[in-house]
CSV table of C-alpha atoms in Angstrom, one decimal:
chain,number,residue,atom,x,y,z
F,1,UNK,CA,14.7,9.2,17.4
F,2,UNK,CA,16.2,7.5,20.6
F,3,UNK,CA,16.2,8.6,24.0
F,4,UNK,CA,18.4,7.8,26.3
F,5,UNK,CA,16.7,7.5,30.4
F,6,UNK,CA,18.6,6.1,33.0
F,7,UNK,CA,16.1,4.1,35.9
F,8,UNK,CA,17.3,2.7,39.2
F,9,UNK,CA,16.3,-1.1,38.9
F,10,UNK,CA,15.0,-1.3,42.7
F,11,UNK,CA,12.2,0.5,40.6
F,12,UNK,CA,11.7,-1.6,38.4
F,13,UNK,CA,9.6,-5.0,38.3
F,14,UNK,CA,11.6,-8.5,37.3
F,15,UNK,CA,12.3,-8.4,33.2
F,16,UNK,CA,9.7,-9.9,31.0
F,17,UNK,CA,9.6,-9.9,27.7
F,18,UNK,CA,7.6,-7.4,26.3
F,19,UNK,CA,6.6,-9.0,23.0
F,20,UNK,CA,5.6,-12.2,25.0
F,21,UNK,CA,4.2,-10.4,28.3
F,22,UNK,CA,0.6,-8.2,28.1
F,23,UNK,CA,1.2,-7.0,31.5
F,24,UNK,CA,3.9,-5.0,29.6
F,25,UNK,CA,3.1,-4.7,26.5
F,26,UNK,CA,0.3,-2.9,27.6
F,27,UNK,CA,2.2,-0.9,29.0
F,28,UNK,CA,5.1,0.2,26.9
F,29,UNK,CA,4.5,-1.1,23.7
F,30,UNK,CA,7.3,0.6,22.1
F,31,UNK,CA,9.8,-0.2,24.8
F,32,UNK,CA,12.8,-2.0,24.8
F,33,UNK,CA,14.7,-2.9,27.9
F,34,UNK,CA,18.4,-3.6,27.9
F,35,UNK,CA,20.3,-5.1,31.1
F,36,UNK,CA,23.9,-3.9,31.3
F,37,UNK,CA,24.3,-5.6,34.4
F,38,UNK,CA,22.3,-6.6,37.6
F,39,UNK,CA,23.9,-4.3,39.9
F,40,UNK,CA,23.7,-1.4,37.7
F,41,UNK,CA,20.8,0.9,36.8
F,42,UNK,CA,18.7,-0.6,33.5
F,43,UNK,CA,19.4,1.7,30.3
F,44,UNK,CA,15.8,2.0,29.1
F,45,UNK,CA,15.8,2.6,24.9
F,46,UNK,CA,12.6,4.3,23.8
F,47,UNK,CA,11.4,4.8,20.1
F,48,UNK,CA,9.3,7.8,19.8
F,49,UNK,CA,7.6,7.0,16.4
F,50,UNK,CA,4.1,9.0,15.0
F,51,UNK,CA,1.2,7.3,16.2
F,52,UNK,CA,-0.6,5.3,13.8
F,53,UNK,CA,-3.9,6.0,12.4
F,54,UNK,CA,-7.0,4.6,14.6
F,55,UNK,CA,-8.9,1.7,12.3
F,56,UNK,CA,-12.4,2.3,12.1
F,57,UNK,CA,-15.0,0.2,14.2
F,58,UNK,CA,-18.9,-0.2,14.3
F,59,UNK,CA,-19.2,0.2,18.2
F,60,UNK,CA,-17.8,-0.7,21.4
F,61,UNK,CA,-20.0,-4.4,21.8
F,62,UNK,CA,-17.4,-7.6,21.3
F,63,UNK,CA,-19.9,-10.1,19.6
F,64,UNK,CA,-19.3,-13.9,20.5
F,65,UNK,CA,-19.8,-15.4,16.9
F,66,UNK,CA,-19.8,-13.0,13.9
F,67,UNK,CA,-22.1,-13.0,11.2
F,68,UNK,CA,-20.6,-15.2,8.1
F,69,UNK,CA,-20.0,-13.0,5.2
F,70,UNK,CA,-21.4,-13.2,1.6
F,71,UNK,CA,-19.3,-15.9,-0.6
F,72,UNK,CA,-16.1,-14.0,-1.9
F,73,UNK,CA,-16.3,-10.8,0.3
F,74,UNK,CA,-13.6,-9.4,2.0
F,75,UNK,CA,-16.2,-7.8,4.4
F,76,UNK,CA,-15.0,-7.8,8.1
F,77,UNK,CA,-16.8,-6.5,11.4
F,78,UNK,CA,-14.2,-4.0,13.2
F,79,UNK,CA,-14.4,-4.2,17.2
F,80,UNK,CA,-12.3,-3.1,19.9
F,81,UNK,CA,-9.6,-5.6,19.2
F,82,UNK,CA,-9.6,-4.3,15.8
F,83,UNK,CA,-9.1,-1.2,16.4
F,84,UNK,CA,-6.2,-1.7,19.2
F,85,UNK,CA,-4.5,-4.8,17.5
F,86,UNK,CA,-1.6,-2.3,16.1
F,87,UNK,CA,-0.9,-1.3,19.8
F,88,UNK,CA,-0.7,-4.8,21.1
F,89,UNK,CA,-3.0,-4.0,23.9
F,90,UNK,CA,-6.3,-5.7,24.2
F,91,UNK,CA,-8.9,-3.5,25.5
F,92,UNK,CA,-11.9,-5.2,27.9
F,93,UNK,CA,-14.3,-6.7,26.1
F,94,UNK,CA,-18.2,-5.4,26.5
F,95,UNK,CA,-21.3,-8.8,25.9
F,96,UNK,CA,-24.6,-7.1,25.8
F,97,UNK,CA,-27.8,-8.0,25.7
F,98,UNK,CA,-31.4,-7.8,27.1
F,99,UNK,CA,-33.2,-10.9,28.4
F,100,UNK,CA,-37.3,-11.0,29.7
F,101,UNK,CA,-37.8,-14.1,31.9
F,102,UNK,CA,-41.5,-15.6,31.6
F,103,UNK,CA,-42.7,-18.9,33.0
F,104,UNK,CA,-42.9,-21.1,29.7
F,105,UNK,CA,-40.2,-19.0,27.8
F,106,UNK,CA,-37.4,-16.5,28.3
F,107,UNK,CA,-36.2,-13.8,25.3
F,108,UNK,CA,-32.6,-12.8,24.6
F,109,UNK,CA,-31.9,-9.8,22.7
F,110,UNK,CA,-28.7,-9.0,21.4
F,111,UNK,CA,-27.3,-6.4,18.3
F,112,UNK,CA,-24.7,-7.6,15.7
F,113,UNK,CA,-22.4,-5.0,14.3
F,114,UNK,CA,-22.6,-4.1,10.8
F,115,UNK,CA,-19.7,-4.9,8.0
F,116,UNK,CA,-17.3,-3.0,6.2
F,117,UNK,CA,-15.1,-3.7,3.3
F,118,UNK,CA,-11.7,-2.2,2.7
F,119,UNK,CA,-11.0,0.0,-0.3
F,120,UNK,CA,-8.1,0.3,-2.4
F,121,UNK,CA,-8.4,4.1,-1.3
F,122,UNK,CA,-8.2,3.2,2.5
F,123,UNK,CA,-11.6,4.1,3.2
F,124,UNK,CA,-14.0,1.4,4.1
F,125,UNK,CA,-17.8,0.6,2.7
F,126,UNK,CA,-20.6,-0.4,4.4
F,127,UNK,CA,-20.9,-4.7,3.0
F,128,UNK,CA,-23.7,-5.4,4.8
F,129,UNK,CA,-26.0,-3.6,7.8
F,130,UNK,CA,-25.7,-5.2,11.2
F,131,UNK,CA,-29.1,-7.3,12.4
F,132,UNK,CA,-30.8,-7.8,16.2
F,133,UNK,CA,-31.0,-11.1,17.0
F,134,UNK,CA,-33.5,-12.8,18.9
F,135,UNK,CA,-32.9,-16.0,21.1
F,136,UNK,CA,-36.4,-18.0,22.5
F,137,UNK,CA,-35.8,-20.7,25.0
F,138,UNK,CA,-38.2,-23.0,26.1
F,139,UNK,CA,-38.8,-23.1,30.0
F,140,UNK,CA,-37.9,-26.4,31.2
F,141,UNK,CA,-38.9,-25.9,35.2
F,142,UNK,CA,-39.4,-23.2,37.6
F,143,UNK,CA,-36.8,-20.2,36.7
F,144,UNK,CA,-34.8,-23.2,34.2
F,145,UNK,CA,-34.9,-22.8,30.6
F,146,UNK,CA,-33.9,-25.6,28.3
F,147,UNK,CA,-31.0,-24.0,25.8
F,148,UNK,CA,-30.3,-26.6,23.5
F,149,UNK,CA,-34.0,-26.0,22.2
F,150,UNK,CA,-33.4,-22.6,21.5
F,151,UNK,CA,-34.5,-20.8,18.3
F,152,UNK,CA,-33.3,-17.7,16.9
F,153,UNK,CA,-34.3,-15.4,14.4
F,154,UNK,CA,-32.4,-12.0,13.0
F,155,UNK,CA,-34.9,-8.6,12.4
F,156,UNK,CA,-33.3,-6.8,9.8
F,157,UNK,CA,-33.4,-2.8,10.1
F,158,UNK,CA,-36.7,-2.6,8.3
F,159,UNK,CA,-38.2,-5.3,10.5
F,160,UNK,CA,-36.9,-3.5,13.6
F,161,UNK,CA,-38.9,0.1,11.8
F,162,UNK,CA,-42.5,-2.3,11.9
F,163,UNK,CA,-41.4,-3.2,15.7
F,164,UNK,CA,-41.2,0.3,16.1
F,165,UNK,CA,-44.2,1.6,14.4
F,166,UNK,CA,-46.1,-1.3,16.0
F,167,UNK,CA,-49.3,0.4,17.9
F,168,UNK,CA,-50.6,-1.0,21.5
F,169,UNK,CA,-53.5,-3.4,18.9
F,170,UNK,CA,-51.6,-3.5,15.9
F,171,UNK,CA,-50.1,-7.1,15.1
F,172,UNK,CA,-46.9,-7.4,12.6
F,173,UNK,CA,-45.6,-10.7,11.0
F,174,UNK,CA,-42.3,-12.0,9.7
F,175,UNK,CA,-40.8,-15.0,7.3
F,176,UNK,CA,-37.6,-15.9,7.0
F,177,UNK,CA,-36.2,-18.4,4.8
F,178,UNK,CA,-32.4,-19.0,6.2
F,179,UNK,CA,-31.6,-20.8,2.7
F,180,UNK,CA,-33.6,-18.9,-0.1
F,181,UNK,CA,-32.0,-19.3,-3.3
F,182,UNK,CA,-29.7,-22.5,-2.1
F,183,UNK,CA,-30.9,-26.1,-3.2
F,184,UNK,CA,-32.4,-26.8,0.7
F,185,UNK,CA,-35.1,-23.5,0.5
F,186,UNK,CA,-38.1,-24.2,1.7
F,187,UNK,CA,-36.8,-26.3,4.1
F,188,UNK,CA,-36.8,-24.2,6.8
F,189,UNK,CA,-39.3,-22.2,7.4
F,190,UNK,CA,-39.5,-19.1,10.3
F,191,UNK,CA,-42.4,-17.3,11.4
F,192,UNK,CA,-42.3,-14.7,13.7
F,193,UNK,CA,-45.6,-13.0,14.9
F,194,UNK,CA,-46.0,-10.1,17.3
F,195,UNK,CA,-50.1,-10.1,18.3
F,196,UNK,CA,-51.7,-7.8,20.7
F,197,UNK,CA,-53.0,-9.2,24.5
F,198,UNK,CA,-56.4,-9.7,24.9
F,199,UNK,CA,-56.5,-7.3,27.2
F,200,UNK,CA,-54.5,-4.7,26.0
F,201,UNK,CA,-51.5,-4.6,28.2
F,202,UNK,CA,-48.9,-5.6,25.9
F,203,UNK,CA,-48.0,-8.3,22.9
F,204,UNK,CA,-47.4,-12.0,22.1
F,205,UNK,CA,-44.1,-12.7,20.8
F,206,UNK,CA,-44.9,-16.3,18.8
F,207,UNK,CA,-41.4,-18.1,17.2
F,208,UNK,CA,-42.5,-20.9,14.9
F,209,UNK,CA,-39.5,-23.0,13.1
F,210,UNK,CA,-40.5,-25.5,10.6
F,211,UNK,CA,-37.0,-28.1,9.8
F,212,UNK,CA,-37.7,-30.8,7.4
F,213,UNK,CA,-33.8,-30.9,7.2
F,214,UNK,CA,-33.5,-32.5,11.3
F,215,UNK,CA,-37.6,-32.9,11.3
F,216,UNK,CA,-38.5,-30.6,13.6
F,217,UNK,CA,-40.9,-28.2,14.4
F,218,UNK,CA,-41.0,-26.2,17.2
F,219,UNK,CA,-43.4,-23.1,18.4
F,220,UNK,CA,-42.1,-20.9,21.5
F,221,UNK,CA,-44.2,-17.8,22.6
F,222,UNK,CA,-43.5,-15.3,25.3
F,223,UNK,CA,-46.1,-12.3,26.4
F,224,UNK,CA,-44.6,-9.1,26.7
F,225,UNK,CA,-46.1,-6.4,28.5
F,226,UNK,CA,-46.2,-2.7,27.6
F,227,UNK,CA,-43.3,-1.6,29.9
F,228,UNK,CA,-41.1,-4.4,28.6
F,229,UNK,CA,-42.3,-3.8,24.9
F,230,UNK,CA,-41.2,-0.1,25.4
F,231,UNK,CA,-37.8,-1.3,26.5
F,232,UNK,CA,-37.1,-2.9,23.4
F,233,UNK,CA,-38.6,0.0,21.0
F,234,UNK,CA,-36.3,2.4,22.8
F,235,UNK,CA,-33.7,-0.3,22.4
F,236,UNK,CA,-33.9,-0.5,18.9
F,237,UNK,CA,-34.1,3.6,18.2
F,238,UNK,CA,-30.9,3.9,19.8
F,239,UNK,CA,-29.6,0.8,18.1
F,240,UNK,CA,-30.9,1.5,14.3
F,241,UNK,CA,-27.8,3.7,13.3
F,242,UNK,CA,-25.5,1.8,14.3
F,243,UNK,CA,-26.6,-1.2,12.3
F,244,UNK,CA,-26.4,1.1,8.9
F,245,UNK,CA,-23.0,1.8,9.8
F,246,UNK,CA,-24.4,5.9,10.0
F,247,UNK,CA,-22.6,6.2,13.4
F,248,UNK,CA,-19.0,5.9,12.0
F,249,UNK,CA,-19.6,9.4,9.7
F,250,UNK,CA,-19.7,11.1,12.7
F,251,UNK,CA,-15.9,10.4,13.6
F,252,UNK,CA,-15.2,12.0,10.2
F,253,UNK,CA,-18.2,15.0,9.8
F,254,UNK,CA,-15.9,17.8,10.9
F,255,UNK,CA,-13.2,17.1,8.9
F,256,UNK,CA,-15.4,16.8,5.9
F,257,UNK,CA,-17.0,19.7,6.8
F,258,UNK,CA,-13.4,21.9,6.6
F,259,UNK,CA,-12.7,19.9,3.8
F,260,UNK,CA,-15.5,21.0,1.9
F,261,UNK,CA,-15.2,24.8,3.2
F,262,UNK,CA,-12.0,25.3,1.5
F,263,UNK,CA,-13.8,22.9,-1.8
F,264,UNK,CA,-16.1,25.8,-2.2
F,265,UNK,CA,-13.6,28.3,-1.9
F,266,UNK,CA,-12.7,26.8,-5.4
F,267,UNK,CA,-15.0,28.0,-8.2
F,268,UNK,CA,-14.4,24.8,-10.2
F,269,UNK,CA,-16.1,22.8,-7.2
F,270,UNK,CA,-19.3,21.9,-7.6
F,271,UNK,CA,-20.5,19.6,-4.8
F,272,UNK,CA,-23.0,22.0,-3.1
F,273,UNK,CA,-24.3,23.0,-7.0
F,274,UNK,CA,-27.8,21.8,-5.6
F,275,UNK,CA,-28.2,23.3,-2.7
F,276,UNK,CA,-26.7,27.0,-4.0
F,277,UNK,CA,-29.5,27.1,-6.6
């Protein structure tokens, strides 16, 4: 359906086009402009079409570089620019992180967003669960930190549950193996160690990578006290259902919950069989 608005063009900024221009396709996405002549008002044609329907995404954080996908998957990370791509208009983006500054080292924290896969239904499946990734850089001065010497290493949701769990003495330790089951494993070997203080007052955070591909080994450790540590536990409860993808049934519970009052209506429906025992 058109309809038809006439607009005074002293109200109006210079033409652009709005297929080329984001300061108007943001705008009036659906809007075509027509000049019937430059001393006359503009005839402004607009569409009114349904809106379309919103794409699912895991959370409002843009990450920089993805996670690669598993060989042959279709999986794909939705984000903001996902989500408003249809529109045309690119929402701001959103880089978080946490960082804890020490003298020999410094830690980065950051989430990654889990992965969906399409279905032929139009529904989406959870490919693989979304990871926190650590960053340790070696201090190279007073308040510098050398970058290209950086090591990372990804806690999975269950390593993030033993961070949690983690009492004021108890101690944890991870292995990672970035090519187990390729022809290079055991190559490169990670080893990350959480140990208690001496005194009490917080945990070691120890990075060892072992490279026999670039023959390298390097061993980065940064203390973190008790407030700091709690920072990060809180951190990751917050963060945990959002990297199983659990966050994105909340969009849908109350139409499923409708949808399933009017399923038991039926008496051939027997999803809630269990439960009415």
């Amino acid at each position: 359906m058109l309809r038809l608005q006439w607009l005074s063009s002293s109200l109006l900024p210079p033409l652009l086009n709005p297929e080329l221009s984001p300061e108007t396709s943001h705008l009036c996405p659906n809007r075509r402009l027509c000049t019937l002549n430059s001393s006359r008002p503009l005839l402004t044609l607009t569409a009114t079409r349904k809106p379309s329907p919103k794409c699912q995404y895991s959370w409002s954080t843009q990450q920089q570089q993805p996670p690669p996908s598993e060989p042959g998957s279709q999986a794909h990370s939705f984000s903001p620019q996902t989500r408003a791509g249809a529109a045309g208009a690119l929402p701001p983006r959103f880089f978080v992180g946490h960082s804890i500054y020490k003298g020999k080292a410094v830690l980065t924290v950051e989430p990654r967003p889990p992965e969906f896969t399409p279905l032929d239904s139009g529904a989406f499946k959870l490919s693989r669960e979304g990871f926190v990734l650590l960053q340790f850089a070696p201090a190279a001065g007073v308040r510098q930190y050398d970058w290209s010497r950086k090591q990372v290493f990804s806690l999975s949701v269950t390593e993030l549950g033993s961070l949690i769990a983690l009492g004021l003495r108890d101690s944890c330790e991870f292995f990672h193996d970035p090519y187990k089951g390729k022809s290079e494993e055991g190559k490169v070997r990670k080893i990350l160690k959480v140990e208690p203080l001496p005194d009490g007052s917080g945990h070691f955070f120890n990075l060892s990578v072992q490279n026999k591909l670039i023959n390298m080994d390097e061993s980065i450790y940064i203390p973190i006290t008790k407030a700091e540590y709690t920072v990060l536990v809180e951190a990751f409860k917050f963060i945990l259902p959002h990297l199983m993808g659990w966050h994105m049934i909340s969009n849908t519970m109350t139409r499923a919950e409708d949808s399933g009052r009017v399923n038991n209506a039926n008496p051939r429906y027997g999803g809630d069989f269990e439960w009415s025992r």
